[in-house]
GROMACS .gro file of N, CA and C in nm:
model
  375
    1VAL      N    1   6.515  -6.529  14.889
    1VAL     CA    2   6.601  -6.476  14.992
    1VAL      C    3   6.739  -6.541  14.979
    2GLN      N    4   6.844  -6.460  14.995
    2GLN     CA    5   6.981  -6.512  14.989
    2GLN      C    6   7.034  -6.523  15.131
    3LEU      N    7   7.106  -6.632  15.158
    3LEU     CA    8   7.156  -6.660  15.292
    3LEU      C    9   7.306  -6.678  15.289
    4GLN      N   10   7.374  -6.620  15.387
    4GLN     CA   11   7.519  -6.629  15.396
    4GLN      C   12   7.557  -6.670  15.538
    5ALA      N   13   7.604  -6.794  15.552
    5ALA     CA   14   7.643  -6.845  15.683
    5ALA      C   15   7.790  -6.818  15.710
    6SER      N   16   7.822  -6.797  15.838
    6SER     CA   17   7.961  -6.774  15.878
    6SER      C   18   7.978  -6.815  16.024
    7GLY      N   19   8.103  -6.817  16.068
    7GLY     CA   20   8.132  -6.843  16.208
    7GLY      C   21   8.186  -6.980  16.240
    8GLY      N   22   8.196  -7.066  16.141
    8GLY     CA   23   8.250  -7.199  16.165
    8GLY      C   24   8.400  -7.194  16.192
    9GLY      N   25   8.453  -7.309  16.231
    9GLY     CA   26   8.595  -7.316  16.258
    9GLY      C   27   8.632  -7.445  16.328
   10LEU      N   28   8.756  -7.447  16.378
   10LEU     CA   29   8.809  -7.562  16.451
   10LEU      C   30   8.809  -7.530  16.600
   11VAL      N   31   8.753  -7.618  16.680
   11VAL     CA   32   8.745  -7.596  16.824
   11VAL      C   33   8.765  -7.729  16.895
   12GLN      N   34   8.819  -7.722  17.016
   12GLN     CA   35   8.836  -7.843  17.094
   12GLN      C   36   8.704  -7.885  17.158
   13ALA      N   37   8.693  -8.010  17.188
   13ALA     CA   38   8.575  -8.062  17.257
   13ALA      C   39   8.553  -7.984  17.386
   14GLY      N   40   8.426  -7.949  17.410
   14GLY     CA   41   8.392  -7.868  17.526
   14GLY      C   42   8.390  -7.719  17.497
   15GLY      N   43   8.439  -7.680  17.381
   15GLY     CA   44   8.443  -7.539  17.345
   15GLY      C   45   8.313  -7.490  17.287
   16SER      N   46   8.315  -7.365  17.242
   16SER     CA   47   8.196  -7.298  17.190
   16SER      C   48   8.223  -7.229  17.058
   17LEU      N   49   8.119  -7.217  16.979
   17LEU     CA   50   8.121  -7.138  16.856
   17LEU      C   51   7.985  -7.074  16.840
   18ARG      N   52   7.982  -6.961  16.772
   18ARG     CA   53   7.854  -6.899  16.736
   18ARG      C   54   7.849  -6.882  16.585
   19LEU      N   55   7.752  -6.946  16.525
   19LEU     CA   56   7.730  -6.932  16.382
   19LEU      C   57   7.632  -6.819  16.357
   20SER      N   58   7.653  -6.750  16.246
   20SER     CA   59   7.562  -6.644  16.203
   20SER      C   60   7.516  -6.673  16.062
   21CYS      N   61   7.397  -6.628  16.031
   21CYS     CA   62   7.343  -6.641  15.897
   21CYS      C   63   7.274  -6.509  15.862
   22ALA      N   64   7.332  -6.438  15.768
   22ALA     CA   65   7.277  -6.310  15.725
   22ALA      C   66   7.187  -6.331  15.603
   23ALA      N   67   7.069  -6.272  15.606
   23ALA     CA   68   6.973  -6.287  15.498
   23ALA      C   69   6.954  -6.157  15.424
   24SER      N   70   6.925  -6.167  15.297
   24SER     CA   71   6.898  -6.049  15.217
   24SER      C   72   6.798  -6.085  15.107
   25GLY      N   73   6.731  -5.985  15.056
   25GLY     CA   74   6.647  -6.005  14.939
   25GLY      C   75   6.499  -6.006  14.965
   26ARG      N   76   6.455  -6.052  15.080
   26ARG     CA   77   6.313  -6.055  15.111
   26ARG      C   78   6.293  -6.007  15.255
   27THR      N   79   6.169  -6.004  15.299
   27THR     CA   80   6.139  -5.964  15.436
   27THR      C   81   6.175  -6.078  15.529
   28PHE      N   82   6.287  -6.062  15.598
   28PHE     CA   83   6.342  -6.169  15.680
   28PHE      C   84   6.243  -6.217  15.785
   29SER      N   85   6.170  -6.124  15.844
   29SER     CA   86   6.080  -6.162  15.954
   29SER      C   87   5.962  -6.246  15.909
   30ASN      N   88   5.945  -6.265  15.779
   30ASN     CA   89   5.838  -6.350  15.729
   30ASN      C   90   5.875  -6.497  15.724
   31TYR      N   91   6.003  -6.528  15.750
   31TYR     CA   92   6.053  -6.663  15.730
   31TYR      C   93   6.086  -6.732  15.861
   32VAL      N   94   6.040  -6.857  15.872
   32VAL     CA   95   6.095  -6.945  15.973
   32VAL      C   96   6.237  -6.978  15.932
   33MET      N   97   6.330  -6.976  16.026
   33MET     CA   98   6.469  -7.001  15.996
   33MET      C   99   6.518  -7.128  16.067
   34GLY      N  100   6.601  -7.202  15.998
   34GLY     CA  101   6.651  -7.326  16.056
   34GLY      C  102   6.800  -7.344  16.033
   35TRP      N  103   6.858  -7.430  16.115
   35TRP     CA  104   6.996  -7.474  16.097
   35TRP      C  105   6.994  -7.626  16.078
   36PHE      N  106   7.070  -7.670  15.981
   36PHE     CA  107   7.088  -7.812  15.953
   36PHE      C  108   7.237  -7.841  15.947
   37ARG      N  109   7.275  -7.967  15.951
   37ARG     CA  110   7.416  -8.003  15.939
   37ARG      C  111   7.431  -8.133  15.861
   38GLN      N  112   7.546  -8.146  15.801
   38GLN     CA  113   7.574  -8.266  15.723
   38GLN      C  114   7.718  -8.309  15.746
   39ALA      N  115   7.732  -8.426  15.803
   39ALA     CA  116   7.864  -8.485  15.825
   39ALA      C  117   7.901  -8.569  15.703
   40PRO      N  118   8.030  -8.593  15.683
   40PRO     CA  119   8.073  -8.672  15.567
   40PRO      C  120   8.006  -8.809  15.564
   41GLY      N  121   7.950  -8.844  15.449
   41GLY     CA  122   7.887  -8.973  15.433
   41GLY      C  123   7.750  -8.986  15.494
   42LYS      N  124   7.698  -8.878  15.549
   42LYS     CA  125   7.567  -8.882  15.613
   42LYS      C  126   7.471  -8.786  15.546
   43GLU      N  127   7.342  -8.808  15.572
   43GLU     CA  128   7.241  -8.718  15.518
   43GLU      C  129   7.237  -8.589  15.599
   44ARG      N  130   7.188  -8.486  15.537
   44ARG     CA  131   7.170  -8.360  15.606
   44ARG      C  132   7.062  -8.377  15.712
   45GLU      N  133   7.088  -8.327  15.832
   45GLU     CA  134   6.995  -8.345  15.942
   45GLU      C  135   6.961  -8.213  16.009
   46PHE      N  136   6.843  -8.212  16.067
   46PHE     CA  137   6.791  -8.096  16.138
   46PHE      C  138   6.869  -8.072  16.267
   47VAL      N  139   6.895  -7.944  16.297
   47VAL     CA  140   6.960  -7.908  16.422
   47VAL      C  141   6.867  -7.822  16.508
   48ALA      N  142   6.818  -7.713  16.451
   48ALA     CA  143   6.733  -7.622  16.528
   48ALA      C  144   6.657  -7.531  16.433
   49ALA      N  145   6.546  -7.476  16.481
   49ALA     CA  146   6.469  -7.381  16.402
   49ALA      C  147   6.399  -7.284  16.495
   50ILE      N  148   6.362  -7.168  16.437
   50ILE     CA  149   6.302  -7.062  16.516
   50ILE      C  150   6.190  -6.997  16.436
   51SER      N  151   6.084  -6.959  16.507
   51SER     CA  152   5.967  -6.901  16.443
   51SER      C  153   5.996  -6.759  16.394
   52TYR      N  154   5.898  -6.703  16.324
   52TYR     CA  155   5.912  -6.569  16.266
   52TYR      C  156   5.953  -6.465  16.371
   53SER      N  157   5.884  -6.471  16.482
   53SER     CA  158   5.905  -6.369  16.586
   53SER      C  159   6.019  -6.405  16.680
   54GLY      N  160   6.058  -6.531  16.680
   54GLY     CA  161   6.159  -6.577  16.775
   54GLY      C  162   6.101  -6.633  16.903
   55ASP      N  163   5.968  -6.634  16.913
   55ASP     CA  164   5.904  -6.681  17.037
   55ASP      C  165   5.909  -6.833  17.052
   56ASN      N  166   5.915  -6.903  16.940
   56ASN     CA  167   5.914  -7.049  16.947
   56ASN      C  168   6.039  -7.105  16.883
   57THR      N  169   6.095  -7.208  16.946
   57THR     CA  170   6.213  -7.275  16.893
   57THR      C  171   6.194  -7.426  16.899
   58ARG      N  172   6.278  -7.494  16.824
   58ARG     CA  173   6.272  -7.641  16.820
   58ARG      C  174   6.413  -7.692  16.801
   59TYR      N  175   6.449  -7.800  16.869
   59TYR     CA  176   6.584  -7.853  16.864
   59TYR      C  177   6.584  -8.004  16.842
   60GLU      N  178   6.686  -8.049  16.775
   60GLU     CA  179   6.712  -8.191  16.767
   60GLU      C  180   6.758  -8.238  16.904
   61ASP      N  181   6.722  -8.359  16.940
   61ASP     CA  182   6.743  -8.405  17.077
   61ASP      C  183   6.889  -8.398  17.121
   62SER      N  184   6.982  -8.430  17.034
   62SER     CA  185   7.122  -8.438  17.076
   62SER      C  186   7.185  -8.301  17.105
   63VAL      N  187   7.119  -8.193  17.064
   63VAL     CA  188   7.176  -8.060  17.087
   63VAL      C  189   7.100  -7.982  17.194
   64LYS      N  190   6.989  -8.037  17.241
   64LYS     CA  191   6.911  -7.967  17.344
   64LYS      C  192   6.997  -7.942  17.467
   65GLY      N  193   6.990  -7.819  17.519
   65GLY     CA  194   7.068  -7.783  17.636
   65GLY      C  195   7.209  -7.738  17.605
   66ARG      N  196   7.254  -7.759  17.480
   66ARG     CA  197   7.389  -7.717  17.441
   66ARG      C  198   7.385  -7.607  17.335
   67PHE      N  199   7.290  -7.614  17.245
   67PHE     CA  200   7.278  -7.517  17.136
   67PHE      C  201   7.159  -7.425  17.161
   68THR      N  202   7.173  -7.301  17.116
   68THR     CA  203   7.063  -7.205  17.126
   68THR      C  204   7.051  -7.130  16.994
   69ILE      N  205   6.931  -7.133  16.938
   69ILE     CA  206   6.904  -7.058  16.816
   69ILE      C  207   6.835  -6.927  16.855
   70SER      N  208   6.871  -6.821  16.785
   70SER     CA  209   6.807  -6.691  16.810
   70SER      C  210   6.808  -6.612  16.680
   71ARG      N  211   6.735  -6.504  16.677
   71ARG     CA  212   6.732  -6.422  16.557
   71ARG      C  213   6.718  -6.275  16.596
   72ASP      N  214   6.768  -6.192  16.508
   72ASP     CA  215   6.755  -6.047  16.523
   72ASP      C  216   6.694  -5.998  16.392
   73ASN      N  217   6.565  -5.974  16.393
   73ASN     CA  218   6.497  -5.934  16.269
   73ASN      C  219   6.539  -5.796  16.221
   74ALA      N  220   6.585  -5.713  16.310
   74ALA     CA  221   6.633  -5.580  16.270
   74ALA      C  222   6.763  -5.590  16.192
   75LYS      N  223   6.840  -5.698  16.218
   75LYS     CA  224   6.968  -5.719  16.149
   75LYS      C  225   6.959  -5.827  16.042
   76ASN      N  226   6.839  -5.882  16.022
   76ASN     CA  227   6.820  -5.989  15.922
   76ASN      C  228   6.917  -6.104  15.943
   77THR      N  229   6.935  -6.142  16.067
   77THR     CA  230   7.034  -6.243  16.100
   77THR      C  231   6.979  -6.345  16.199
   78VAL      N  232   7.015  -6.471  16.175
   78VAL     CA  233   6.984  -6.578  16.270
   78VAL      C  234   7.116  -6.635  16.321
   79TYR      N  235   7.115  -6.676  16.447
   79TYR     CA  236   7.237  -6.723  16.512
   79TYR      C  237   7.218  -6.865  16.565
   80LEU      N  238   7.329  -6.934  16.578
   80LEU     CA  239   7.329  -7.063  16.647
   80LEU      C  240   7.448  -7.062  16.743
   81GLN      N  241   7.417  -7.047  16.872
   81GLN     CA  242   7.520  -7.054  16.975
   81GLN      C  243   7.539  -7.200  17.012
   82MET      N  244   7.661  -7.248  16.997
   82MET     CA  245   7.691  -7.389  17.023
   82MET      C  246   7.791  -7.398  17.137
   83ASN      N  247   7.747  -7.458  17.247
   83ASN     CA  248   7.832  -7.476  17.364
   83ASN      C  249   7.855  -7.625  17.388
   84SER      N  250   7.955  -7.655  17.470
   84SER     CA  251   7.986  -7.794  17.506
   84SER      C  252   7.995  -7.882  17.381
   85LEU      N  253   8.068  -7.834  17.285
   85LEU     CA  254   8.077  -7.905  17.157
   85LEU      C  255   8.144  -8.040  17.172
   86LYS      N  256   8.097  -8.134  17.091
   86LYS     CA  257   8.148  -8.271  17.093
   86LYS      C  258   8.202  -8.306  16.954
   87PRO      N  259   8.293  -8.401  16.946
   87PRO     CA  260   8.343  -8.440  16.812
   87PRO      C  261   8.232  -8.480  16.716
   88GLU      N  262   8.125  -8.539  16.768
   88GLU     CA  263   8.014  -8.579  16.681
   88GLU      C  264   7.934  -8.461  16.627
   89ASP      N  265   7.964  -8.340  16.673
   89ASP     CA  266   7.901  -8.221  16.616
   89ASP      C  267   7.973  -8.174  16.489
   90THR      N  268   8.085  -8.237  16.456
   90THR     CA  269   8.160  -8.200  16.337
   90THR      C  270   8.076  -8.222  16.212
   91ALA      N  271   8.062  -8.115  16.132
   91ALA     CA  272   7.979  -8.120  16.012
   91ALA      C  273   7.987  -7.986  15.942
   92VAL      N  274   7.932  -7.983  15.822
   92VAL     CA  275   7.905  -7.855  15.758
   92VAL      C  276   7.766  -7.811  15.803
   93TYR      N  277   7.757  -7.690  15.853
   93TYR     CA  278   7.631  -7.636  15.903
   93TYR      C  279   7.570  -7.542  15.801
   94TYR      N  280   7.441  -7.562  15.776
   94TYR     CA  281   7.369  -7.482  15.677
   94TYR      C  282   7.253  -7.409  15.745
   95CYS      N  283   7.235  -7.283  15.709
   95CYS     CA  284   7.113  -7.216  15.749
   95CYS      C  285   7.013  -7.225  15.634
   96ALA      N  286   6.886  -7.220  15.670
   96ALA     CA  287   6.780  -7.236  15.571
   96ALA      C  288   6.660  -7.153  15.609
   97ALA      N  289   6.581  -7.117  15.509
   97ALA     CA  290   6.462  -7.035  15.531
   97ALA      C  291   6.340  -7.108  15.476
   98ARG      N  292   6.235  -7.108  15.558
   98ARG     CA  293   6.109  -7.168  15.518
   98ARG      C  294   6.015  -7.056  15.476
   99PRO      N  295   5.959  -7.064  15.355
   99PRO     CA  296   5.877  -6.953  15.306
   99PRO      C  297   5.752  -6.933  15.389
  100PRO      N  298   5.696  -6.813  15.386
  100PRO     CA  299   5.574  -6.784  15.461
  100PRO      C  300   5.455  -6.861  15.406
  101GLY      N  301   5.354  -6.875  15.487
  101GLY     CA  302   5.232  -6.943  15.445
  101GLY      C  303   5.216  -7.081  15.502
  102PHE      N  304   5.317  -7.131  15.572
  102PHE     CA  305   5.311  -7.262  15.632
  102PHE      C  306   5.305  -7.247  15.783
  103SER      N  307   5.234  -7.337  15.846
  103SER     CA  308   5.223  -7.331  15.992
  103SER      C  309   5.329  -7.420  16.055
  104GLY      N  310   5.369  -7.383  16.174
  104GLY     CA  311   5.461  -7.466  16.250
  104GLY      C  312   5.606  -7.442  16.214
  105ILE      N  313   5.693  -7.500  16.295
  105ILE     CA  314   5.838  -7.493  16.273
  105ILE      C  315   5.882  -7.627  16.216
  106GLY      N  316   5.925  -7.626  16.094
  106GLY     CA  317   5.960  -7.750  16.027
  106GLY      C  318   6.095  -7.803  16.067
  107SER      N  319   6.111  -7.935  16.056
  107SER     CA  320   6.240  -7.999  16.084
  107SER      C  321   6.289  -8.083  15.967
  108MET      N  322   6.221  -8.076  15.857
  108MET     CA  323   6.258  -8.155  15.740
  108MET      C  324   6.321  -8.065  15.636
  109THR      N  325   6.424  -8.115  15.569
  109THR     CA  326   6.490  -8.034  15.467
  109THR      C  327   6.394  -7.993  15.356
  110SER      N  328   6.295  -8.077  15.326
  110SER     CA  329   6.201  -8.047  15.219
  110SER      C  330   6.109  -7.929  15.251
  111GLN      N  331   6.104  -7.889  15.376
  111GLN     CA  332   6.019  -7.777  15.417
  111GLN      C  333   6.089  -7.642  15.401
  112TYR      N  334   6.212  -7.642  15.363
  112TYR     CA  335   6.291  -7.519  15.351
  112TYR      C  336   6.331  -7.501  15.204
  113ASN      N  337   6.302  -7.382  15.154
  113ASN     CA  338   6.325  -7.357  15.011
  113ASN      C  339   6.459  -7.290  14.983
  114TYR      N  340   6.512  -7.220  15.082
  114TYR     CA  341   6.631  -7.139  15.060
  114TYR      C  342   6.741  -7.184  15.153
  115TRP      N  343   6.863  -7.195  15.097
  115TRP     CA  344   6.976  -7.249  15.172
  115TRP      C  345   7.099  -7.162  15.156
  116GLY      N  346   7.174  -7.150  15.265
  116GLY     CA  347   7.303  -7.084  15.257
  116GLY      C  348   7.408  -7.182  15.208
  117GLN      N  349   7.530  -7.136  15.197
  117GLN     CA  350   7.638  -7.214  15.137
  117GLN      C  351   7.703  -7.311  15.234
  118GLY      N  352   7.677  -7.297  15.363
  118GLY     CA  353   7.737  -7.387  15.461
  118GLY      C  354   7.865  -7.333  15.520
  119THR      N  355   7.888  -7.368  15.646
  119THR     CA  356   8.011  -7.330  15.714
  119THR      C  357   8.060  -7.452  15.792
  120GLN      N  358   8.189  -7.481  15.783
  120GLN     CA  359   8.246  -7.603  15.841
  120GLN      C  360   8.270  -7.583  15.991
  121VAL      N  361   8.223  -7.679  16.068
  121VAL     CA  362   8.252  -7.684  16.212
  121VAL      C  363   8.326  -7.816  16.238
  122THR      N  364   8.444  -7.803  16.296
  122THR     CA  365   8.525  -7.921  16.328
  122THR      C  366   8.557  -7.919  16.477
  123VAL      N  367   8.521  -8.027  16.545
  123VAL     CA  368   8.545  -8.037  16.689
  123VAL      C  369   8.646  -8.149  16.712
  124SER      N  370   8.759  -8.112  16.768
  124SER     CA  371   8.864  -8.211  16.792
  124SER      C  372   8.852  -8.268  16.934
  125SER      N  373   8.891  -8.393  16.948
  125SER     CA  374   8.880  -8.461  17.078
  125SER      C  375   9.005  -8.441  17.162
   0.00000   0.00000   0.00000
């Protein structure tokens, strides 16, 4: 599956952005989808993930209540709505797909086989 992330940009603290990730090549609804981020000098970290159907979600603690992951299987797209952004949210954001056949919603980079190219999110103070 090929993934194309978009929607990043520069925003002031307290602002909002919505990231999109368009998928192609395979049956999108078969994949658990996740968002990860990587700040300069840091390891890539889990942000959020969503089950095949969209019924189950999982979030990293620091984004709970501020970020919302969703998906539209008819449009082969997963979204990350980011509200109340903080400077520490500044990073390159990556969408990722976990292949079918595994149970649960993964939060580790090793559980995802397919990655988009990343989109830069910069939050100014």
